[in-house]
Amino acid sequence: MRRFAGISFALCLAGCTNLPAGGPLRHDIERGALSTLALDRRAVVKEYALVDVSDAVLRELPHVNPGSFYDSFGPQKNISSAFRLGYGDVLQVTIFESASGGLFAPSDSSLRPGNFVSLPTQTISRAGTITVPYAGEVRAAGRVVSEVQKDIERRLASRAVEPQVLITVGEQVTSTVTLIGETASKQQLRGDERILDMIARSGGSRTPTHELFVTLIRKGKRATVYFPTLVREPKENILVAPGDTIHVYKEQQRFVAVGSFGASGVTSGVTGLFPFDDEKLSLNEAVAKAGGLIDTRSSAQVFVYRMESRKVLERMGVDVSPFNERELVPTIYRANFRDPSVYFFAQQFPMRHRDAIYVTTSDSVELEKFMSHTLAITGTISGVTGDIAATRENIRSLGR
């Protein structure tokens, strides 16, 4: 009887593969793979830091994503004085002499309003040069205006009367900034201008500011900053440089909620993507948006998953040495909602774009699941045993 019950139980387990399913089972996928790079399912796939929410943590916690123009590109000053000329720039060269009768100023002053001559405008060639009479081809690309002026004066010094050269830039193609996204244009720099200056000059955006992000691309390096940060923190509104690309784009801030939340009247847990309705959202508000904790299922622990700045974690006192100098460290913040004081902390804890919050089911629910599975298995075995006894009794009756 025991042997037959064991065989029957094995057959029942094998028959589970024929039950309805939404797709192939894990074992089928593993057996069908021709090549496998698999990890131990009990192993941690990615190392992370676990941080409990406290006063010390909140003091160091920035309210916005860790992107920073100031940290990425550093402060710059007097960028306009360092504008370099380049291919395609349009220049006009004016040459002054101290007295008439020189190379460019004739003796008869009635023929000219002053002791100067303005040459026709010309575009810097692909070779990077412009042409000036009696000075020849003068290299302009890669130099600032003052350097080109002095070079021309030096070449004319032996032929003109104390020549002075003035170069006017008609169109400086290489000293422009490209704006794309919500506002699209190509703007020529007029001096020391900042990111907000360029966005405003291009027409700005009608999208609510709390839905805007700004990416600055400079010499192959990029950084992204939340738009309101440029307004609140002056140091982030850095000076732009020739050749910069500014991408202003709309992306509504969202967070993911997974686990035993009760959104939309669901009592068995929820997985959802929830938008921010304003610039700032606290952890309390995020939990409320997801429907709050389910008192019959949820544990007291709420976890917030995000990539956190290494510098921020160091200021909190977290040991970040195991993370090999990574700029962003995978971090899980933990708040115990069984503690009455945590609601004060959670109200100050700022949610960020693309955060994920997770709450597990309580231990009692896990025990309930285990007991249900155990009862199902034992019920199946006892049912098989009863069927065997009934079958044997039927066979005996027929034999009579």
Tab-separated table of C-alpha atoms in Angstrom:
chain	number	residue	atom	x	y	z
A	1	MET	CA	0.000	0.000	0.000
A	2	ARG	CA	2.777	2.459	0.927
A	3	ARG	CA	4.708	1.608	-2.267
A	4	PHE	CA	1.644	2.117	-4.420
A	5	ALA	CA	0.839	5.417	-2.660
A	6	GLY	CA	4.373	6.655	-3.379
A	7	ILE	CA	4.090	5.740	-7.043
A	8	SER	CA	0.703	7.432	-7.263
A	9	PHE	CA	2.102	10.589	-5.672
A	10	ALA	CA	4.938	10.680	-8.197
A	11	LEU	CA	2.472	10.247	-11.046
A	12	CYS	CA	0.414	13.132	-9.663
A	13	LEU	CA	3.462	15.372	-9.652
A	14	ALA	CA	4.330	14.358	-13.203
A	15	GLY	CA	0.787	15.093	-14.254
A	16	CYS	CA	1.137	18.686	-13.044
A	17	THR	CA	3.008	19.461	-16.263
A	18	ASN	CA	-0.241	18.931	-18.154
A	19	LEU	CA	-2.141	21.500	-16.113
A	20	PRO	CA	-3.058	24.827	-17.780
A	21	ALA	CA	-0.273	27.423	-17.750
A	22	GLY	CA	0.478	30.826	-19.257
A	23	GLY	CA	3.718	29.585	-20.855
A	24	PRO	CA	6.554	27.084	-20.585
A	25	LEU	CA	7.643	26.038	-17.119
A	26	ARG	CA	11.042	26.976	-15.730
A	27	HIS	CA	12.266	23.399	-15.965
A	28	ASP	CA	11.220	23.193	-19.638
A	29	ILE	CA	13.184	26.365	-20.416
A	30	GLU	CA	16.276	25.085	-18.610
A	31	ARG	CA	16.158	21.673	-20.332
A	32	GLY	CA	15.640	23.176	-23.807
A	33	ALA	CA	18.634	25.544	-23.705
A	34	LEU	CA	21.563	24.546	-25.943
A	35	SER	CA	23.914	26.779	-23.941
A	36	THR	CA	23.466	28.118	-20.427
A	37	LEU	CA	25.043	30.842	-18.341
A	38	ALA	CA	23.078	30.449	-15.144
A	39	LEU	CA	23.625	31.661	-11.622
A	40	ASP	CA	22.736	29.979	-8.394
A	41	ARG	CA	19.153	31.042	-7.704
A	42	ARG	CA	20.076	31.583	-4.071
A	43	ALA	CA	22.965	33.915	-4.960
A	44	VAL	CA	22.741	37.742	-4.931
A	45	VAL	CA	22.907	38.870	-8.561
A	46	LYS	CA	23.953	42.473	-7.788
A	47	GLU	CA	25.563	43.757	-4.615
A	48	TYR	CA	23.711	46.562	-2.878
A	49	ALA	CA	23.780	48.722	0.240
A	50	LEU	CA	20.957	48.549	2.790
A	51	VAL	CA	20.232	51.806	4.639
A	52	ASP	CA	17.615	52.313	7.361
A	53	VAL	CA	15.836	55.676	7.204
A	54	SER	CA	16.884	57.956	10.069
A	55	ASP	CA	17.543	61.614	10.861
A	56	ALA	CA	21.182	61.282	9.823
A	57	VAL	CA	20.164	59.755	6.490
A	58	LEU	CA	17.550	62.399	5.750
A	59	ARG	CA	20.019	65.218	6.420
A	60	GLU	CA	22.299	63.990	3.645
A	61	LEU	CA	19.640	62.817	1.213
A	62	PRO	CA	19.312	65.068	-1.866
A	63	HIS	CA	15.812	65.724	-3.140
A	64	VAL	CA	16.634	65.256	-6.808
A	65	ASN	CA	18.411	62.735	-8.983
A	66	PRO	CA	22.188	62.749	-8.487
A	67	GLY	CA	22.942	64.310	-11.906
A	68	SER	CA	24.861	67.591	-11.686
A	69	PHE	CA	26.195	69.989	-14.322
A	70	TYR	CA	28.451	71.644	-11.757
A	71	ASP	CA	30.051	68.367	-10.651
A	72	SER	CA	30.280	67.004	-14.205
A	73	PHE	CA	31.716	70.039	-16.018
A	74	GLY	CA	32.930	72.300	-13.232
A	75	PRO	CA	32.651	76.088	-12.984
A	76	GLN	CA	33.746	78.167	-15.982
A	77	LYS	CA	34.419	81.882	-16.295
A	78	ASN	CA	34.779	84.318	-19.189
A	79	ILE	CA	33.996	81.760	-21.847
A	80	SER	CA	33.285	84.470	-24.424
A	81	SER	CA	36.865	85.735	-24.235
A	82	ALA	CA	38.088	82.322	-25.296
A	83	PHE	CA	35.829	81.873	-28.347
A	84	ARG	CA	37.864	80.214	-31.054
A	85	LEU	CA	37.256	80.935	-34.709
A	86	GLY	CA	36.642	78.049	-37.069
A	87	TYR	CA	35.686	76.956	-40.563
A	88	GLY	CA	32.518	78.671	-41.745
A	89	ASP	CA	32.790	81.766	-39.540
A	90	VAL	CA	32.190	85.021	-41.438
A	91	LEU	CA	34.642	87.877	-40.736
A	92	GLN	CA	35.124	91.469	-41.783
A	93	VAL	CA	38.606	92.932	-41.491
A	94	THR	CA	39.088	96.699	-41.074
A	95	ILE	CA	42.598	98.188	-41.268
A	96	PHE	CA	43.425	101.607	-39.760
A	97	GLU	CA	46.563	103.692	-40.394
A	98	SER	CA	47.806	106.518	-38.215
A	99	ALA	CA	48.277	108.953	-41.128
A	100	SER	CA	47.222	109.447	-44.720
A	101	GLY	CA	49.478	108.471	-47.559
A	102	GLY	CA	49.933	104.995	-46.273
A	103	LEU	CA	49.262	101.664	-47.886
A	104	PHE	CA	45.496	101.774	-47.348
A	105	ALA	CA	44.865	105.502	-46.673
A	106	PRO	CA	45.526	107.765	-49.757
A	107	SER	CA	47.016	111.224	-49.458
A	108	ASP	CA	43.837	112.867	-50.686
A	109	SER	CA	41.622	112.692	-47.594
A	110	SER	CA	38.609	113.769	-49.650
A	111	LEU	CA	38.582	110.343	-51.260
A	112	ARG	CA	37.987	108.575	-47.953
A	113	PRO	CA	36.164	109.503	-44.727
A	114	GLY	CA	39.046	108.333	-42.539
A	115	ASN	CA	42.399	106.613	-42.514
A	116	PHE	CA	40.995	103.111	-42.731
A	117	VAL	CA	39.699	100.534	-45.181
A	118	SER	CA	37.102	97.804	-44.643
A	119	LEU	CA	37.731	94.681	-46.643
A	120	PRO	CA	34.835	92.642	-48.043
A	121	THR	CA	33.451	90.037	-45.684
A	122	GLN	CA	34.871	86.569	-46.141
A	123	THR	CA	34.317	83.108	-44.763
A	124	ILE	CA	37.094	81.144	-43.128
A	125	SER	CA	38.086	78.483	-45.648
A	126	ARG	CA	38.324	74.747	-45.065
A	127	ALA	CA	42.038	75.276	-44.715
A	128	GLY	CA	41.258	77.569	-41.782
A	129	THR	CA	42.547	80.787	-43.395
A	130	ILE	CA	41.410	84.206	-44.613
A	131	THR	CA	43.169	86.403	-47.176
A	132	VAL	CA	44.325	89.967	-46.440
A	133	PRO	CA	45.986	92.128	-49.151
A	134	TYR	CA	49.735	92.436	-48.655
A	135	ALA	CA	49.534	90.060	-45.679
A	136	GLY	CA	48.665	86.942	-47.641
A	137	GLU	CA	46.802	83.981	-46.195
A	138	VAL	CA	46.370	84.298	-42.442
A	139	ARG	CA	45.448	81.370	-40.249
A	140	ALA	CA	42.225	82.099	-38.357
A	141	ALA	CA	40.713	78.754	-37.376
A	142	GLY	CA	41.543	77.674	-33.845
A	143	ARG	CA	42.566	81.190	-32.792
A	144	VAL	CA	40.772	83.917	-30.881
A	145	VAL	CA	40.039	87.207	-32.661
A	146	SER	CA	42.798	89.141	-30.879
A	147	GLU	CA	45.425	86.652	-32.047
A	148	VAL	CA	44.397	87.021	-35.691
A	149	GLN	CA	44.373	90.835	-35.407
A	150	LYS	CA	47.916	90.924	-34.025
A	151	ASP	CA	49.144	88.521	-36.704
A	152	ILE	CA	47.807	90.767	-39.487
A	153	GLU	CA	49.284	93.881	-37.833
A	154	ARG	CA	52.691	92.173	-37.636
A	155	ARG	CA	52.606	91.260	-41.320
A	156	LEU	CA	51.657	94.790	-42.399
A	157	ALA	CA	53.976	96.632	-40.014
A	158	SER	CA	56.714	97.152	-42.609
A	159	ARG	CA	54.356	98.398	-45.338
A	160	ALA	CA	51.515	100.314	-43.694
A	161	VAL	CA	51.690	103.352	-41.389
A	162	GLU	CA	51.348	102.008	-37.844
A	163	PRO	CA	48.539	99.642	-38.827
A	164	GLN	CA	45.770	98.729	-36.413
A	165	VAL	CA	43.426	95.878	-37.304
A	166	LEU	CA	39.850	95.389	-36.165
A	167	ILE	CA	38.023	92.130	-36.955
A	168	THR	CA	34.248	91.953	-36.695
A	169	VAL	CA	32.595	88.555	-36.547
A	170	GLY	CA	29.489	88.612	-38.716
A	171	GLU	CA	28.444	85.015	-38.135
A	172	GLN	CA	30.308	82.727	-35.790
A	173	VAL	CA	29.190	79.237	-36.778
A	174	THR	CA	31.605	77.445	-34.462
A	175	SER	CA	30.454	79.410	-31.392
A	176	THR	CA	26.871	78.269	-31.463
A	177	VAL	CA	24.847	76.109	-29.136
A	178	THR	CA	22.323	73.566	-30.396
A	179	LEU	CA	19.043	73.118	-28.532
A	180	ILE	CA	16.833	70.117	-29.251
A	181	GLY	CA	13.737	68.521	-27.772
A	182	GLU	CA	10.963	70.672	-26.330
A	183	THR	CA	12.692	73.704	-27.836
A	184	ALA	CA	14.756	73.352	-31.010
A	185	SER	CA	17.082	75.963	-32.490
A	186	LYS	CA	20.697	76.843	-33.099
A	187	GLN	CA	21.754	79.869	-31.070
A	188	GLN	CA	24.875	81.952	-31.505
A	189	LEU	CA	26.562	82.888	-28.265
A	190	ARG	CA	26.514	86.592	-27.512
A	191	GLY	CA	28.858	86.480	-24.566
A	192	ASP	CA	28.864	84.739	-21.230
A	193	GLU	CA	25.456	83.054	-21.318
A	194	ARG	CA	24.080	80.308	-19.113
A	195	ILE	CA	21.872	77.308	-19.786
A	196	LEU	CA	18.641	79.047	-18.737
A	197	ASP	CA	19.586	82.035	-20.923
A	198	MET	CA	19.847	79.800	-23.984
A	199	ILE	CA	16.589	77.984	-23.235
A	200	ALA	CA	14.754	81.289	-22.728
A	201	ARG	CA	16.220	82.803	-25.924
A	202	SER	CA	15.083	79.796	-27.936
A	203	GLY	CA	11.477	80.298	-26.834
A	204	GLY	CA	11.335	78.023	-23.785
A	205	SER	CA	8.754	75.288	-23.311
A	206	ARG	CA	5.073	75.285	-22.418
A	207	THR	CA	5.385	71.968	-20.595
A	208	PRO	CA	5.073	72.210	-16.784
A	209	THR	CA	8.544	72.558	-15.334
A	210	HIS	CA	8.157	69.540	-13.020
A	211	GLU	CA	7.943	67.335	-16.133
A	212	LEU	CA	11.132	68.640	-17.763
A	213	PHE	CA	14.706	67.362	-17.720
A	214	VAL	CA	17.779	68.966	-19.287
A	215	THR	CA	20.746	67.054	-20.694
A	216	LEU	CA	23.982	68.887	-21.514
A	217	ILE	CA	26.398	67.252	-23.978
A	218	ARG	CA	29.898	68.710	-24.154
A	219	LYS	CA	32.898	67.131	-25.883
A	220	GLY	CA	31.444	63.630	-25.661
A	221	LYS	CA	30.493	63.953	-21.994
A	222	ARG	CA	26.908	64.274	-20.795
A	223	ALA	CA	24.955	64.975	-17.629
A	224	THR	CA	21.228	65.275	-16.918
A	225	VAL	CA	19.590	67.595	-14.399
A	226	TYR	CA	15.976	67.999	-13.336
A	227	PHE	CA	14.797	71.361	-14.723
A	228	PRO	CA	13.596	72.881	-11.397
A	229	THR	CA	17.112	72.262	-10.066
A	230	LEU	CA	18.470	74.850	-12.515
A	231	VAL	CA	16.097	77.396	-10.989
A	232	ARG	CA	16.622	76.491	-7.327
A	233	GLU	CA	20.391	75.986	-7.384
A	234	PRO	CA	22.283	78.776	-9.212
A	235	LYS	CA	25.541	76.813	-9.356
A	236	GLU	CA	23.874	74.212	-11.608
A	237	ASN	CA	22.999	76.926	-14.147
A	238	ILE	CA	26.521	76.889	-15.566
A	239	LEU	CA	27.921	78.861	-18.481
A	240	VAL	CA	27.485	77.265	-21.884
A	241	ALA	CA	30.415	76.787	-24.240
A	242	PRO	CA	30.709	76.777	-28.037
A	243	GLY	CA	29.609	73.466	-29.516
A	244	ASP	CA	27.398	72.488	-26.569
A	245	THR	CA	24.187	70.563	-27.203
A	246	ILE	CA	21.299	71.136	-24.800
A	247	HIS	CA	18.479	68.583	-24.859
A	248	VAL	CA	15.295	69.737	-23.121
A	249	TYR	CA	12.763	66.931	-22.933
A	250	LYS	CA	9.517	66.036	-21.233
A	251	GLU	CA	9.456	62.988	-19.012
A	252	GLN	CA	6.858	62.785	-16.295
A	253	GLN	CA	8.379	61.534	-13.062
A	254	ARG	CA	7.150	58.080	-12.092
A	255	PHE	CA	7.802	55.403	-9.516
A	256	VAL	CA	7.078	51.677	-9.465
A	257	ALA	CA	5.166	49.997	-6.641
A	258	VAL	CA	5.444	46.223	-6.232
A	259	GLY	CA	4.125	43.909	-3.545
A	260	SER	CA	1.348	43.984	-0.991
A	261	PHE	CA	-0.127	47.394	-1.744
A	262	GLY	CA	-3.863	47.925	-2.057
A	263	ALA	CA	-4.227	50.197	-5.097
A	264	SER	CA	-7.619	50.284	-6.839
A	265	GLY	CA	-9.250	48.070	-4.242
A	266	VAL	CA	-6.934	45.125	-4.933
A	267	THR	CA	-6.499	42.993	-1.816
A	268	SER	CA	-3.890	40.544	-3.075
A	269	GLY	CA	-1.103	42.951	-3.941
A	270	VAL	CA	-0.327	45.305	-6.823
A	271	THR	CA	2.345	46.052	-9.406
A	272	GLY	CA	1.965	49.468	-10.979
A	273	LEU	CA	3.603	52.563	-12.441
A	274	PHE	CA	2.485	55.741	-10.678
A	275	PRO	CA	3.129	59.357	-11.818
A	276	PHE	CA	4.215	62.287	-9.679
A	277	ASP	CA	1.545	64.981	-9.658
A	278	ASP	CA	3.983	67.680	-8.618
A	279	GLU	CA	7.691	68.439	-8.421
A	280	LYS	CA	8.120	66.635	-5.092
A	281	LEU	CA	6.686	63.416	-3.693
A	282	SER	CA	7.383	61.928	-0.271
A	283	LEU	CA	7.526	58.243	0.635
A	284	ASN	CA	4.291	58.638	2.611
A	285	GLU	CA	2.555	60.028	-0.462
A	286	ALA	CA	3.994	57.282	-2.677
A	287	VAL	CA	2.691	54.560	-0.354
A	288	ALA	CA	-0.712	56.283	-0.313
A	289	LYS	CA	-0.753	56.497	-4.135
A	290	ALA	CA	-0.131	52.749	-4.314
A	291	GLY	CA	-3.132	52.145	-2.060
A	292	GLY	CA	-1.405	51.840	1.285
A	293	LEU	CA	-0.441	48.664	3.088
A	294	ILE	CA	-2.911	45.773	3.297
A	295	ASP	CA	-3.426	45.045	6.984
A	296	THR	CA	-4.162	41.352	6.355
A	297	ARG	CA	-1.163	40.720	4.085
A	298	SER	CA	1.554	43.400	4.230
A	299	SER	CA	4.638	43.265	6.393
A	300	ALA	CA	5.770	46.390	8.226
A	301	GLN	CA	8.890	46.835	6.070
A	302	VAL	CA	8.787	49.148	3.035
A	303	PHE	CA	11.848	49.144	0.776
A	304	VAL	CA	12.904	51.869	-1.685
A	305	TYR	CA	15.231	50.779	-4.520
A	306	ARG	CA	17.409	53.342	-6.290
A	307	MET	CA	20.886	54.098	-7.620
A	308	GLU	CA	22.419	56.464	-5.064
A	309	SER	CA	25.424	58.753	-5.307
A	310	ARG	CA	28.562	57.337	-3.732
A	311	LYS	CA	29.360	60.703	-2.144
A	312	VAL	CA	25.934	60.863	-0.522
A	313	LEU	CA	26.322	57.400	1.000
A	314	GLU	CA	29.778	58.284	2.295
A	315	ARG	CA	28.379	61.348	4.072
A	316	MET	CA	25.720	59.125	5.658
A	317	GLY	CA	28.457	56.894	7.063
A	318	VAL	CA	27.864	53.920	4.750
A	319	ASP	CA	30.925	51.786	3.974
A	320	VAL	CA	31.107	51.976	0.168
A	321	SER	CA	34.556	50.401	-0.204
A	322	PRO	CA	33.123	47.060	-1.487
A	323	PHE	CA	31.645	48.829	-4.544
A	324	ASN	CA	34.924	49.459	-6.394
A	325	GLU	CA	34.751	53.232	-6.865
A	326	ARG	CA	31.385	53.143	-8.597
A	327	GLU	CA	29.899	56.616	-8.923
A	328	LEU	CA	26.377	55.246	-8.386
A	329	VAL	CA	25.760	52.495	-5.853
A	330	PRO	CA	22.692	50.184	-5.865
A	331	THR	CA	20.937	51.105	-2.629
A	332	ILE	CA	17.871	49.890	-0.751
A	333	TYR	CA	16.368	52.214	1.850
A	334	ARG	CA	14.253	50.513	4.528
A	335	ALA	CA	11.453	52.065	6.578
A	336	ASN	CA	9.681	50.170	9.360
A	337	PHE	CA	6.051	51.305	9.250
A	338	ARG	CA	5.349	49.470	12.517
A	339	ASP	CA	7.355	52.230	14.222
A	340	PRO	CA	5.021	55.186	14.912
A	341	SER	CA	7.791	57.727	14.343
A	342	VAL	CA	8.574	56.460	10.845
A	343	TYR	CA	5.679	58.464	9.409
A	344	PHE	CA	7.578	61.654	10.242
A	345	PHE	CA	10.659	60.326	8.471
A	346	ALA	CA	8.666	59.036	5.509
A	347	GLN	CA	7.066	62.457	5.055
A	348	GLN	CA	10.545	63.957	4.639
A	349	PHE	CA	11.959	61.117	2.535
A	350	PRO	CA	11.958	62.379	-1.092
A	351	MET	CA	10.976	59.985	-3.853
A	352	ARG	CA	12.874	60.248	-7.114
A	353	HIS	CA	12.131	59.572	-10.727
A	354	ARG	CA	12.231	55.809	-11.458
A	355	ASP	CA	12.384	54.748	-7.810
A	356	ALA	CA	10.815	51.388	-6.968
A	357	ILE	CA	9.059	50.734	-3.667
A	358	TYR	CA	8.399	47.209	-2.470
A	359	VAL	CA	6.607	45.714	0.508
A	360	THR	CA	6.706	42.001	1.270
A	361	THR	CA	3.865	39.869	2.558
A	362	SER	CA	3.822	39.215	6.287
A	363	ASP	CA	5.297	36.052	7.800
A	364	SER	CA	1.823	34.867	8.780
A	365	VAL	CA	0.727	34.937	5.127
A	366	GLU	CA	3.779	32.938	4.104
A	367	LEU	CA	2.944	30.382	6.809
A	368	GLU	CA	-0.631	30.265	5.534
A	369	LYS	CA	0.633	29.541	2.009
A	370	PHE	CA	2.836	26.741	3.318
A	371	MET	CA	-0.008	25.176	5.254
A	372	SER	CA	-2.313	25.348	2.214
A	373	HIS	CA	0.229	23.534	0.051
A	374	THR	CA	0.818	20.955	2.773
A	375	LEU	CA	-2.918	20.272	3.142
A	376	ALA	CA	-3.272	19.956	-0.624
A	377	ILE	CA	-0.507	17.354	-0.787
A	378	THR	CA	-1.693	15.342	2.198
A	379	GLY	CA	-5.271	15.525	0.942
A	380	THR	CA	-4.176	14.137	-2.429
A	381	ILE	CA	-2.311	11.245	-0.789
A	382	SER	CA	-5.209	10.348	1.521
A	383	GLY	CA	-7.567	10.508	-1.450
A	384	VAL	CA	-5.405	8.115	-3.457
A	385	THR	CA	-5.235	5.703	-0.497
A	386	GLY	CA	-9.021	5.724	-0.181
A	387	ASP	CA	-9.441	5.091	-3.911
A	388	ILE	CA	-7.092	2.092	-3.696
A	389	ALA	CA	-9.049	0.584	-0.800
A	390	ALA	CA	-12.352	1.114	-2.608
A	391	THR	CA	-10.988	-0.454	-5.801
A	392	ARG	CA	-9.724	-3.486	-3.921
A	393	GLU	CA	-13.100	-3.950	-2.239
A	394	ASN	CA	-14.843	-3.732	-5.610
A	395	ILE	CA	-12.549	-6.391	-7.082
A	396	ARG	CA	-13.284	-8.704	-4.179
A	397	SER	CA	-17.020	-8.233	-4.651
A	398	LEU	CA	-16.780	-9.115	-8.324
A	399	GLY	CA	-14.763	-12.236	-7.474
A	400	ARG	CA	-17.549	-13.519	-5.393
